[in-house]
């Protein structure tokens, strides 16, 4: 059983402006003080609109803690264009309405991603694939112009480890130029949207980060509109924080916006493949939870140190409750990676992250 973390006993809480907060004054979460109130940049959560609308407790967390939301799956091509020639915008539209009604910034994830593309496009010719990609991006980005602030235009285009671009259905049929094309099409469909290149492990794999930064440089040299870099930031409690900071500084040196786009902090290891969990931690202890809180705090502080204010697009959690985390199902192992437990109670990680955000 996962440990259900009880809230700390209530105590006198002094929360004025976030600039006045000190670590000893932060308690999770009290008097409506959500995580975003401690930050000078947006704090987001990834959501499933159907789950949020049917679960009032989860919805309350979203509305208290976040001023930005990303849809986990409802804006992905396999959801919107699951059948040839048919576009289903029901969930995406519902998410857009929810964000607008609650004054939440909406981030679009993701236009081009090999892992969640509709299976039927695998059978298309190169010319048909290109035509679909352009039409799909024109249609989707155009539909949400003025409603979605930014997009992950291409997701996980780099190799899983080391240098080089990943070989995918997109790259095999369209060549490496598909990345530039996708950004160009997205910009044409909504010139005001910010456009990101998003990937994982770039905070710790220096060769992979170099490939990403070289790709960014090549795009800019071709005058391709790119505005930001997404560091997914799926990390462990024992991640090298010095390396994370150096990686973020390298990203920020481009002058582009920096988004920590999918933050979570796990205890166990995996090999980055589905079912590839390598669990050694099987139960929580107060000591482990405190260590996780320290890591969340460190990430927030590193982001503030390494990324200039004008480039801080924000930090987004990829799932924010252990109950709903993608980690267990994808890697086939139990873990406790988020700031809320299975019962949707705030963990020490919530307070650690808030401490890291507080000025």
mmCIF file of C-alpha atoms in Angstrom:
data_model
loop_
_atom_site.group_PDB
_atom_site.id
_atom_site.type_symbol
_atom_site.label_atom_id
_atom_site.label_comp_id
_atom_site.label_asym_id
_atom_site.label_seq_id
_atom_site.Cartn_x
_atom_site.Cartn_y
_atom_site.Cartn_z
ATOM 1 C CA UNK A 1 0.000 0.000 0.000
ATOM 2 C CA UNK A 2 1.184 3.493 -0.710
ATOM 3 C CA UNK A 3 1.643 5.618 2.336
ATOM 4 C CA UNK A 4 -1.134 8.159 2.700
ATOM 5 C CA UNK A 5 0.470 11.284 4.011
ATOM 6 C CA UNK A 6 -1.591 13.146 6.546
ATOM 7 C CA UNK A 7 -1.503 16.913 6.499
ATOM 8 C CA UNK A 8 0.695 18.461 9.102
ATOM 9 C CA UNK A 9 -1.145 19.582 12.196
ATOM 10 C CA UNK A 10 -2.595 22.999 11.635
ATOM 11 C CA UNK A 11 -0.554 25.864 12.943
ATOM 12 C CA UNK A 12 -0.661 29.605 12.801
ATOM 13 C CA UNK A 13 -0.002 30.539 9.206
ATOM 14 C CA UNK A 14 1.270 33.864 8.008
ATOM 15 C CA UNK A 15 0.944 34.137 4.258
ATOM 16 C CA UNK A 16 1.029 37.676 2.951
ATOM 17 C CA UNK A 17 2.547 38.199 -0.420
ATOM 18 C CA UNK A 18 4.761 35.375 -1.681
ATOM 19 C CA UNK A 19 7.712 37.717 -1.283
ATOM 20 C CA UNK A 20 7.108 37.727 2.477
ATOM 21 C CA UNK A 21 7.001 33.949 2.833
ATOM 22 C CA UNK A 22 9.789 32.095 4.574
ATOM 23 C CA UNK A 23 10.273 28.324 4.743
ATOM 24 C CA UNK A 24 8.910 28.155 8.288
ATOM 25 C CA UNK A 25 5.685 29.927 7.230
ATOM 26 C CA UNK A 26 4.762 27.566 4.399
ATOM 27 C CA UNK A 27 2.202 24.909 5.282
ATOM 28 C CA UNK A 28 0.499 22.682 2.775
ATOM 29 C CA UNK A 29 -1.997 23.910 1.608
ATOM 30 C CA UNK A 30 -3.859 26.334 3.859
ATOM 31 C CA UNK A 31 -6.323 29.195 3.596
ATOM 32 C CA UNK A 32 -6.554 28.832 -0.173
ATOM 33 C CA UNK A 33 -2.854 29.493 -0.695
ATOM 34 C CA UNK A 34 -2.066 27.495 -3.818
ATOM 35 C CA UNK A 35 1.370 26.712 -5.196
ATOM 36 C CA UNK A 36 1.158 29.373 -7.887
ATOM 37 C CA UNK A 37 0.816 32.077 -5.221
ATOM 38 C CA UNK A 38 4.428 31.478 -4.189
ATOM 39 C CA UNK A 39 5.814 31.904 -7.712
ATOM 40 C CA UNK A 40 6.586 34.854 -9.948
ATOM 41 C CA UNK A 41 5.987 32.650 -13.015
ATOM 42 C CA UNK A 42 3.174 30.246 -13.972
ATOM 43 C CA UNK A 43 2.759 26.918 -12.171
ATOM 44 C CA UNK A 44 0.830 24.290 -14.090
ATOM 45 C CA UNK A 45 -0.657 20.848 -13.897
ATOM 46 C CA UNK A 46 -1.377 18.278 -16.579
ATOM 47 C CA UNK A 47 -5.034 17.267 -16.535
ATOM 48 C CA UNK A 48 -7.572 14.952 -18.122
ATOM 49 C CA UNK A 49 -10.690 17.054 -18.593
ATOM 50 C CA UNK A 50 -13.088 14.147 -18.008
ATOM 51 C CA UNK A 51 -11.405 13.292 -14.736
ATOM 52 C CA UNK A 52 -11.296 16.897 -13.565
ATOM 53 C CA UNK A 53 -14.968 17.477 -14.328
ATOM 54 C CA UNK A 54 -16.168 14.370 -12.488
ATOM 55 C CA UNK A 55 -13.854 14.666 -9.455
ATOM 56 C CA UNK A 56 -14.574 17.786 -7.414
ATOM 57 C CA UNK A 57 -11.623 17.203 -5.064
ATOM 58 C CA UNK A 58 -9.195 16.993 -7.960
ATOM 59 C CA UNK A 59 -10.786 20.031 -9.574
ATOM 60 C CA UNK A 60 -10.357 22.011 -6.358
ATOM 61 C CA UNK A 61 -6.635 21.210 -6.362
ATOM 62 C CA UNK A 62 -6.307 22.403 -9.955
ATOM 63 C CA UNK A 63 -8.083 25.665 -9.252
ATOM 64 C CA UNK A 64 -6.155 26.328 -6.053
ATOM 65 C CA UNK A 65 -2.622 25.329 -7.035
ATOM 66 C CA UNK A 66 -2.307 26.197 -10.720
ATOM 67 C CA UNK A 67 -2.667 29.135 -13.074
ATOM 68 C CA UNK A 68 -1.736 27.059 -16.130
ATOM 69 C CA UNK A 69 -2.941 23.687 -17.414
ATOM 70 C CA UNK A 70 -1.753 21.190 -20.012
ATOM 71 C CA UNK A 71 -3.936 18.372 -21.275
ATOM 72 C CA UNK A 72 -2.315 14.965 -20.801
ATOM 73 C CA UNK A 73 -3.847 13.318 -23.882
ATOM 74 C CA UNK A 74 -6.842 15.271 -25.138
ATOM 75 C CA UNK A 75 -4.895 17.432 -27.609
ATOM 76 C CA UNK A 76 -2.808 14.583 -29.009
ATOM 77 C CA UNK A 77 -3.340 13.462 -32.595
ATOM 78 C CA UNK A 78 -4.473 9.966 -31.666
ATOM 79 C CA UNK A 79 -7.378 11.526 -29.740
ATOM 80 C CA UNK A 80 -8.331 14.232 -32.233
ATOM 81 C CA UNK A 81 -7.641 12.355 -35.489
ATOM 82 C CA UNK A 82 -8.043 8.734 -34.471
ATOM 83 C CA UNK A 83 -9.933 7.900 -37.674
ATOM 84 C CA UNK A 84 -8.981 8.921 -41.223
ATOM 85 C CA UNK A 85 -10.682 12.111 -42.312
ATOM 86 C CA UNK A 86 -12.440 12.612 -38.968
ATOM 87 C CA UNK A 87 -11.581 15.235 -36.336
ATOM 88 C CA UNK A 88 -12.978 14.822 -32.835
ATOM 89 C CA UNK A 89 -12.544 18.002 -30.793
ATOM 90 C CA UNK A 90 -14.958 17.166 -27.975
ATOM 91 C CA UNK A 91 -12.399 16.729 -25.192
ATOM 92 C CA UNK A 92 -10.088 19.444 -26.470
ATOM 93 C CA UNK A 93 -12.954 21.929 -26.697
ATOM 94 C CA UNK A 94 -14.061 21.014 -23.182
ATOM 95 C CA UNK A 95 -10.538 21.626 -21.892
ATOM 96 C CA UNK A 96 -10.376 24.990 -23.642
ATOM 97 C CA UNK A 97 -13.714 26.030 -22.129
ATOM 98 C CA UNK A 98 -12.563 24.964 -18.652
ATOM 99 C CA UNK A 99 -9.337 26.951 -18.959
ATOM 100 C CA UNK A 100 -11.103 30.049 -20.233
ATOM 101 C CA UNK A 101 -13.846 29.902 -17.598
ATOM 102 C CA UNK A 102 -11.266 29.703 -14.817
ATOM 103 C CA UNK A 103 -8.714 32.144 -16.237
ATOM 104 C CA UNK A 104 -6.056 29.456 -16.658
ATOM 105 C CA UNK A 105 -3.314 29.643 -19.246
ATOM 106 C CA UNK A 106 -3.734 26.697 -21.640
ATOM 107 C CA UNK A 107 -0.675 24.931 -23.046
ATOM 108 C CA UNK A 108 -1.036 22.662 -26.094
ATOM 109 C CA UNK A 109 0.632 19.242 -25.997
ATOM 110 C CA UNK A 110 1.600 17.966 -28.533
ATOM 111 C CA UNK A 111 1.238 18.443 -32.286
ATOM 112 C CA UNK A 112 3.816 15.954 -33.596
ATOM 113 C CA UNK A 113 4.815 12.957 -31.483
ATOM 114 C CA UNK A 114 5.727 9.567 -32.853
ATOM 115 C CA UNK A 115 4.457 7.669 -29.813
ATOM 116 C CA UNK A 116 0.880 8.971 -29.896
ATOM 117 C CA UNK A 117 0.234 9.405 -33.596
ATOM 118 C CA UNK A 118 -2.806 7.655 -35.066
ATOM 119 C CA UNK A 119 -1.815 4.171 -36.220
ATOM 120 C CA UNK A 120 -3.522 4.614 -39.564
ATOM 121 C CA UNK A 121 -1.029 7.226 -40.734
ATOM 122 C CA UNK A 122 1.746 4.609 -40.640
ATOM 123 C CA UNK A 123 0.279 3.253 -43.883
ATOM 124 C CA UNK A 124 0.408 6.581 -45.723
ATOM 125 C CA UNK A 125 2.966 7.423 -48.380
ATOM 126 C CA UNK A 126 5.484 10.184 -47.793
ATOM 127 C CA UNK A 127 3.396 12.671 -49.771
ATOM 128 C CA UNK A 128 0.226 11.652 -47.926
ATOM 129 C CA UNK A 129 1.984 11.900 -44.565
ATOM 130 C CA UNK A 130 3.184 15.399 -45.333
ATOM 131 C CA UNK A 131 -0.274 16.455 -46.477
ATOM 132 C CA UNK A 132 -1.857 15.043 -43.322
ATOM 133 C CA UNK A 133 0.679 16.738 -41.041
ATOM 134 C CA UNK A 134 0.162 20.142 -42.634
ATOM 135 C CA UNK A 135 -3.608 19.866 -42.686
ATOM 136 C CA UNK A 136 -3.712 18.562 -39.122
ATOM 137 C CA UNK A 137 -1.523 21.379 -37.738
ATOM 138 C CA UNK A 138 -3.392 24.027 -39.760
ATOM 139 C CA UNK A 139 -6.718 22.727 -38.479
ATOM 140 C CA UNK A 140 -5.866 22.185 -34.824
ATOM 141 C CA UNK A 141 -3.676 25.222 -34.200
ATOM 142 C CA UNK A 142 -6.050 27.431 -36.177
ATOM 143 C CA UNK A 143 -9.053 26.212 -34.201
ATOM 144 C CA UNK A 144 -7.456 27.208 -30.885
ATOM 145 C CA UNK A 145 -5.743 30.405 -32.018
ATOM 146 C CA UNK A 146 -6.117 32.944 -29.236
ATOM 147 C CA UNK A 147 -7.122 30.220 -26.765
ATOM 148 C CA UNK A 148 -3.887 28.236 -26.483
ATOM 149 C CA UNK A 149 -0.877 30.268 -25.390
ATOM 150 C CA UNK A 150 1.804 27.873 -26.632
ATOM 151 C CA UNK A 151 2.357 24.451 -28.183
ATOM 152 C CA UNK A 152 4.810 21.601 -27.917
ATOM 153 C CA UNK A 153 5.161 21.500 -31.682
ATOM 154 C CA UNK A 154 7.456 18.456 -31.794
ATOM 155 C CA UNK A 155 7.795 16.143 -28.819
ATOM 156 C CA UNK A 156 10.704 13.759 -28.204
ATOM 157 C CA UNK A 157 12.465 14.187 -31.532
ATOM 158 C CA UNK A 158 15.851 13.277 -30.037
ATOM 159 C CA UNK A 159 17.207 9.774 -29.464
ATOM 160 C CA UNK A 160 16.270 8.235 -26.118
ATOM 161 C CA UNK A 161 19.912 8.442 -25.036
ATOM 162 C CA UNK A 162 22.982 10.096 -26.481
ATOM 163 C CA UNK A 163 23.369 12.230 -29.565
ATOM 164 C CA UNK A 164 21.262 12.246 -32.695
ATOM 165 C CA UNK A 165 17.691 12.586 -33.862
ATOM 166 C CA UNK A 166 15.245 9.757 -33.250
ATOM 167 C CA UNK A 167 14.207 7.665 -36.249
ATOM 168 C CA UNK A 168 10.414 7.732 -36.441
ATOM 169 C CA UNK A 169 7.655 7.388 -38.989
ATOM 170 C CA UNK A 170 7.893 11.154 -39.436
ATOM 171 C CA UNK A 171 11.642 11.311 -40.018
ATOM 172 C CA UNK A 172 11.730 8.218 -42.252
ATOM 173 C CA UNK A 173 9.079 9.610 -44.593
ATOM 174 C CA UNK A 174 9.719 13.341 -44.383
ATOM 175 C CA UNK A 175 13.384 13.588 -43.411
ATOM 176 C CA UNK A 176 14.799 15.694 -40.589
ATOM 177 C CA UNK A 177 13.163 18.741 -42.162
ATOM 178 C CA UNK A 178 9.818 17.683 -40.727
ATOM 179 C CA UNK A 179 10.722 19.557 -37.530
ATOM 180 C CA UNK A 180 11.197 22.871 -39.311
ATOM 181 C CA UNK A 181 8.083 22.278 -41.401
ATOM 182 C CA UNK A 182 5.946 21.586 -38.329
ATOM 183 C CA UNK A 183 7.084 24.809 -36.652
ATOM 184 C CA UNK A 184 6.444 26.794 -39.830
ATOM 185 C CA UNK A 185 2.943 25.376 -40.242
ATOM 186 C CA UNK A 186 2.093 26.022 -36.587
ATOM 187 C CA UNK A 187 3.299 29.617 -36.803
ATOM 188 C CA UNK A 188 1.273 30.231 -39.948
ATOM 189 C CA UNK A 189 -1.854 28.868 -38.252
ATOM 190 C CA UNK A 190 -1.408 31.075 -35.149
ATOM 191 C CA UNK A 191 1.327 33.719 -35.383
ATOM 192 C CA UNK A 192 0.806 34.693 -31.744
ATOM 193 C CA UNK A 193 1.321 31.226 -30.237
ATOM 194 C CA UNK A 194 4.658 30.402 -28.620
ATOM 195 C CA UNK A 195 6.242 27.283 -30.092
ATOM 196 C CA UNK A 196 8.332 24.769 -28.124
ATOM 197 C CA UNK A 197 10.606 21.806 -28.817
ATOM 198 C CA UNK A 198 10.087 19.373 -25.923
ATOM 199 C CA UNK A 199 12.120 16.349 -24.795
ATOM 200 C CA UNK A 200 13.096 14.190 -21.816
ATOM 201 C CA UNK A 201 16.372 13.411 -20.015
ATOM 202 C CA UNK A 202 17.975 16.559 -21.428
ATOM 203 C CA UNK A 203 18.626 17.723 -17.869
ATOM 204 C CA UNK A 204 21.042 14.804 -17.319
ATOM 205 C CA UNK A 205 22.141 13.506 -20.750
ATOM 206 C CA UNK A 206 24.624 16.091 -22.004
ATOM 207 C CA UNK A 207 24.968 14.534 -25.457
ATOM 208 C CA UNK A 208 21.217 14.518 -25.921
ATOM 209 C CA UNK A 209 20.980 18.122 -24.749
ATOM 210 C CA UNK A 210 23.699 19.089 -27.220
ATOM 211 C CA UNK A 211 21.676 17.544 -30.059
ATOM 212 C CA UNK A 212 18.600 19.472 -28.949
ATOM 213 C CA UNK A 213 20.508 22.755 -28.717
ATOM 214 C CA UNK A 214 22.174 22.147 -32.084
ATOM 215 C CA UNK A 215 18.727 21.500 -33.566
ATOM 216 C CA UNK A 216 17.467 24.751 -32.072
ATOM 217 C CA UNK A 217 20.446 26.617 -33.533
ATOM 218 C CA UNK A 218 19.828 25.113 -36.973
ATOM 219 C CA UNK A 219 16.155 26.061 -36.858
ATOM 220 C CA UNK A 220 16.981 29.619 -35.901
ATOM 221 C CA UNK A 221 19.618 29.852 -38.611
ATOM 222 C CA UNK A 222 16.857 28.949 -41.084
ATOM 223 C CA UNK A 223 14.580 31.626 -39.542
ATOM 224 C CA UNK A 224 12.197 28.937 -38.325
ATOM 225 C CA UNK A 225 9.901 30.379 -35.629
ATOM 226 C CA UNK A 226 10.808 28.690 -32.331
ATOM 227 C CA UNK A 227 10.244 30.390 -29.013
ATOM 228 C CA UNK A 228 11.007 27.884 -26.292
ATOM 229 C CA UNK A 229 12.590 24.664 -25.045
ATOM 230 C CA UNK A 230 10.700 22.172 -22.924
ATOM 231 C CA UNK A 231 12.688 20.203 -20.363
ATOM 232 C CA UNK A 232 10.297 17.426 -19.342
ATOM 233 C CA UNK A 233 12.152 16.955 -16.036
ATOM 234 C CA UNK A 234 11.152 13.407 -15.103
ATOM 235 C CA UNK A 235 13.832 12.991 -12.437
ATOM 236 C CA UNK A 236 14.713 10.886 -9.378
ATOM 237 C CA UNK A 237 15.339 11.866 -5.791
ATOM 238 C CA UNK A 238 19.040 11.139 -6.354
ATOM 239 C CA UNK A 239 19.353 13.175 -9.570
ATOM 240 C CA UNK A 240 22.473 15.297 -9.917
ATOM 241 C CA UNK A 241 21.165 18.782 -9.150
ATOM 242 C CA UNK A 242 24.416 20.444 -10.206
ATOM 243 C CA UNK A 243 24.059 18.859 -13.644
ATOM 244 C CA UNK A 244 20.407 19.898 -13.827
ATOM 245 C CA UNK A 245 21.406 23.484 -13.121
ATOM 246 C CA UNK A 246 24.153 23.465 -15.733
ATOM 247 C CA UNK A 247 21.740 21.989 -18.307
ATOM 248 C CA UNK A 248 19.144 24.667 -17.645
ATOM 249 C CA UNK A 249 21.812 27.348 -17.956
ATOM 250 C CA UNK A 250 22.813 25.908 -21.340
ATOM 251 C CA UNK A 251 19.191 25.986 -22.431
ATOM 252 C CA UNK A 252 18.687 29.516 -21.156
ATOM 253 C CA UNK A 253 21.804 30.686 -23.002
ATOM 254 C CA UNK A 254 19.784 30.362 -26.230
ATOM 255 C CA UNK A 255 17.643 33.262 -25.048
ATOM 256 C CA UNK A 256 14.503 31.164 -25.586
ATOM 257 C CA UNK A 257 11.734 30.530 -23.076
ATOM 258 C CA UNK A 258 12.411 27.591 -20.748
ATOM 259 C CA UNK A 259 9.521 25.391 -19.630
ATOM 260 C CA UNK A 260 9.902 22.592 -17.083
ATOM 261 C CA UNK A 261 7.042 20.858 -18.785
ATOM 262 C CA UNK A 262 6.418 17.488 -17.094
ATOM 263 C CA UNK A 263 7.959 17.563 -13.628
ATOM 264 C CA UNK A 264 7.818 14.583 -11.299
ATOM 265 C CA UNK A 265 10.327 13.039 -8.871
ATOM 266 C CA UNK A 266 10.466 9.252 -8.555
ATOM 267 C CA UNK A 267 12.314 6.943 -6.158
ATOM 268 C CA UNK A 268 12.910 3.907 -8.376
ATOM 269 C CA UNK A 269 14.858 3.423 -11.581
ATOM 270 C CA UNK A 270 13.726 2.415 -15.071
ATOM 271 C CA UNK A 271 15.236 2.000 -18.522
ATOM 272 C CA UNK A 272 12.964 4.565 -20.246
ATOM 273 C CA UNK A 273 10.926 1.806 -21.942
ATOM 274 C CA UNK A 274 7.357 0.703 -21.284
ATOM 275 C CA UNK A 275 7.430 -1.945 -18.571
ATOM 276 C CA UNK A 276 11.058 -1.120 -17.847
ATOM 277 C CA UNK A 277 10.740 -0.392 -14.138
ATOM 278 C CA UNK A 278 13.564 -1.482 -11.842
ATOM 279 C CA UNK A 279 12.060 -1.041 -8.368
ATOM 280 C CA UNK A 280 14.162 -1.160 -5.238
ATOM 281 C CA UNK A 281 11.969 1.073 -3.074
ATOM 282 C CA UNK A 282 8.738 -0.701 -2.162
ATOM 283 C CA UNK A 283 7.371 1.439 0.669
ATOM 284 C CA UNK A 284 7.537 5.016 1.824
ATOM 285 C CA UNK A 285 9.185 6.283 4.967
ATOM 286 C CA UNK A 286 9.261 9.783 6.447
ATOM 287 C CA UNK A 287 12.930 9.972 5.517
ATOM 288 C CA UNK A 288 12.240 9.206 1.852
ATOM 289 C CA UNK A 289 9.399 11.705 1.720
ATOM 290 C CA UNK A 290 11.644 14.374 3.213
ATOM 291 C CA UNK A 291 14.288 13.585 0.611
ATOM 292 C CA UNK A 292 11.721 13.973 -2.160
ATOM 293 C CA UNK A 293 10.635 17.308 -0.689
ATOM 294 C CA UNK A 294 14.253 18.463 -0.768
ATOM 295 C CA UNK A 295 14.524 17.515 -4.450
ATOM 296 C CA UNK A 296 11.358 19.397 -5.375
ATOM 297 C CA UNK A 297 12.652 22.407 -3.483
ATOM 298 C CA UNK A 298 16.002 22.171 -5.254
ATOM 299 C CA UNK A 299 14.379 22.051 -8.707
ATOM 300 C CA UNK A 300 12.359 25.196 -8.021
ATOM 301 C CA UNK A 301 15.410 27.045 -6.720
ATOM 302 C CA UNK A 302 17.560 25.897 -9.638
ATOM 303 C CA UNK A 303 14.964 27.112 -12.115
ATOM 304 C CA UNK A 304 14.987 30.529 -10.481
ATOM 305 C CA UNK A 305 18.787 30.698 -10.452
ATOM 306 C CA UNK A 306 19.495 29.310 -13.907
ATOM 307 C CA UNK A 307 16.715 30.890 -15.954
ATOM 308 C CA UNK A 308 16.436 34.694 -16.245
ATOM 309 C CA UNK A 309 12.990 36.034 -15.282
ATOM 310 C CA UNK A 310 12.024 36.988 -18.837
ATOM 311 C CA UNK A 311 12.646 33.406 -19.995
ATOM 312 C CA UNK A 312 10.674 31.607 -17.267
ATOM 313 C CA UNK A 313 7.693 30.145 -19.071
ATOM 314 C CA UNK A 314 6.908 28.190 -15.917
ATOM 315 C CA UNK A 315 6.932 24.781 -14.257
ATOM 316 C CA UNK A 316 4.262 22.169 -14.995
ATOM 317 C CA UNK A 317 3.656 18.908 -13.114
ATOM 318 C CA UNK A 318 2.919 15.839 -15.246
ATOM 319 C CA UNK A 319 0.145 14.512 -13.072
ATOM 320 C CA UNK A 320 0.305 15.906 -9.581
ATOM 321 C CA UNK A 321 -1.200 13.078 -7.513
ATOM 322 C CA UNK A 322 0.312 9.659 -6.882
ATOM 323 C CA UNK A 323 -3.134 8.195 -7.539
ATOM 324 C CA UNK A 324 -3.127 9.413 -11.131
ATOM 325 C CA UNK A 325 0.562 9.333 -12.007
ATOM 326 C CA UNK A 326 1.592 7.800 -15.326
ATOM 327 C CA UNK A 327 4.705 6.248 -13.747
ATOM 328 C CA UNK A 328 3.116 3.143 -12.229
ATOM 329 C CA UNK A 329 1.200 2.078 -15.322
ATOM 330 C CA UNK A 330 3.867 2.842 -17.910
ATOM 331 C CA UNK A 331 6.888 1.379 -16.147
ATOM 332 C CA UNK A 332 5.045 -1.422 -14.355
ATOM 333 C CA UNK A 333 6.263 -0.460 -10.900
ATOM 334 C CA UNK A 334 4.872 1.250 -7.853
ATOM 335 C CA UNK A 335 6.233 4.676 -7.105
ATOM 336 C CA UNK A 336 5.238 7.919 -5.370
ATOM 337 C CA UNK A 337 6.395 10.700 -7.724
ATOM 338 C CA UNK A 338 4.122 13.673 -7.082
ATOM 339 C CA UNK A 339 3.175 16.321 -4.521
ATOM 340 C CA UNK A 340 -0.191 14.734 -3.558
ATOM 341 C CA UNK A 341 -0.770 11.190 -2.311
ATOM 342 C CA UNK A 342 -3.369 8.589 -3.305
ATOM 343 C CA UNK A 343 -5.978 10.283 -1.129
ATOM 344 C CA UNK A 344 -5.206 13.678 -2.688
ATOM 345 C CA UNK A 345 -3.563 14.913 0.497
ATOM 346 C CA UNK A 346 -0.553 17.183 0.161
ATOM 347 C CA UNK A 347 2.800 15.486 0.795
ATOM 348 C CA UNK A 348 5.970 17.056 2.187
ATOM 349 C CA UNK A 349 6.936 17.527 -1.464
ATOM 350 C CA UNK A 350 4.215 20.198 -1.751
ATOM 351 C CA UNK A 351 5.851 22.255 0.970
ATOM 352 C CA UNK A 352 9.341 21.632 -0.384
ATOM 353 C CA UNK A 353 8.326 22.879 -3.826
ATOM 354 C CA UNK A 354 6.583 25.932 -2.318
ATOM 355 C CA UNK A 355 9.749 26.751 -0.347
ATOM 356 C CA UNK A 356 11.761 26.593 -3.546
ATOM 357 C CA UNK A 357 9.336 28.942 -5.290
ATOM 358 C CA UNK A 358 9.130 31.533 -2.521
ATOM 359 C CA UNK A 359 11.173 34.665 -3.106
#
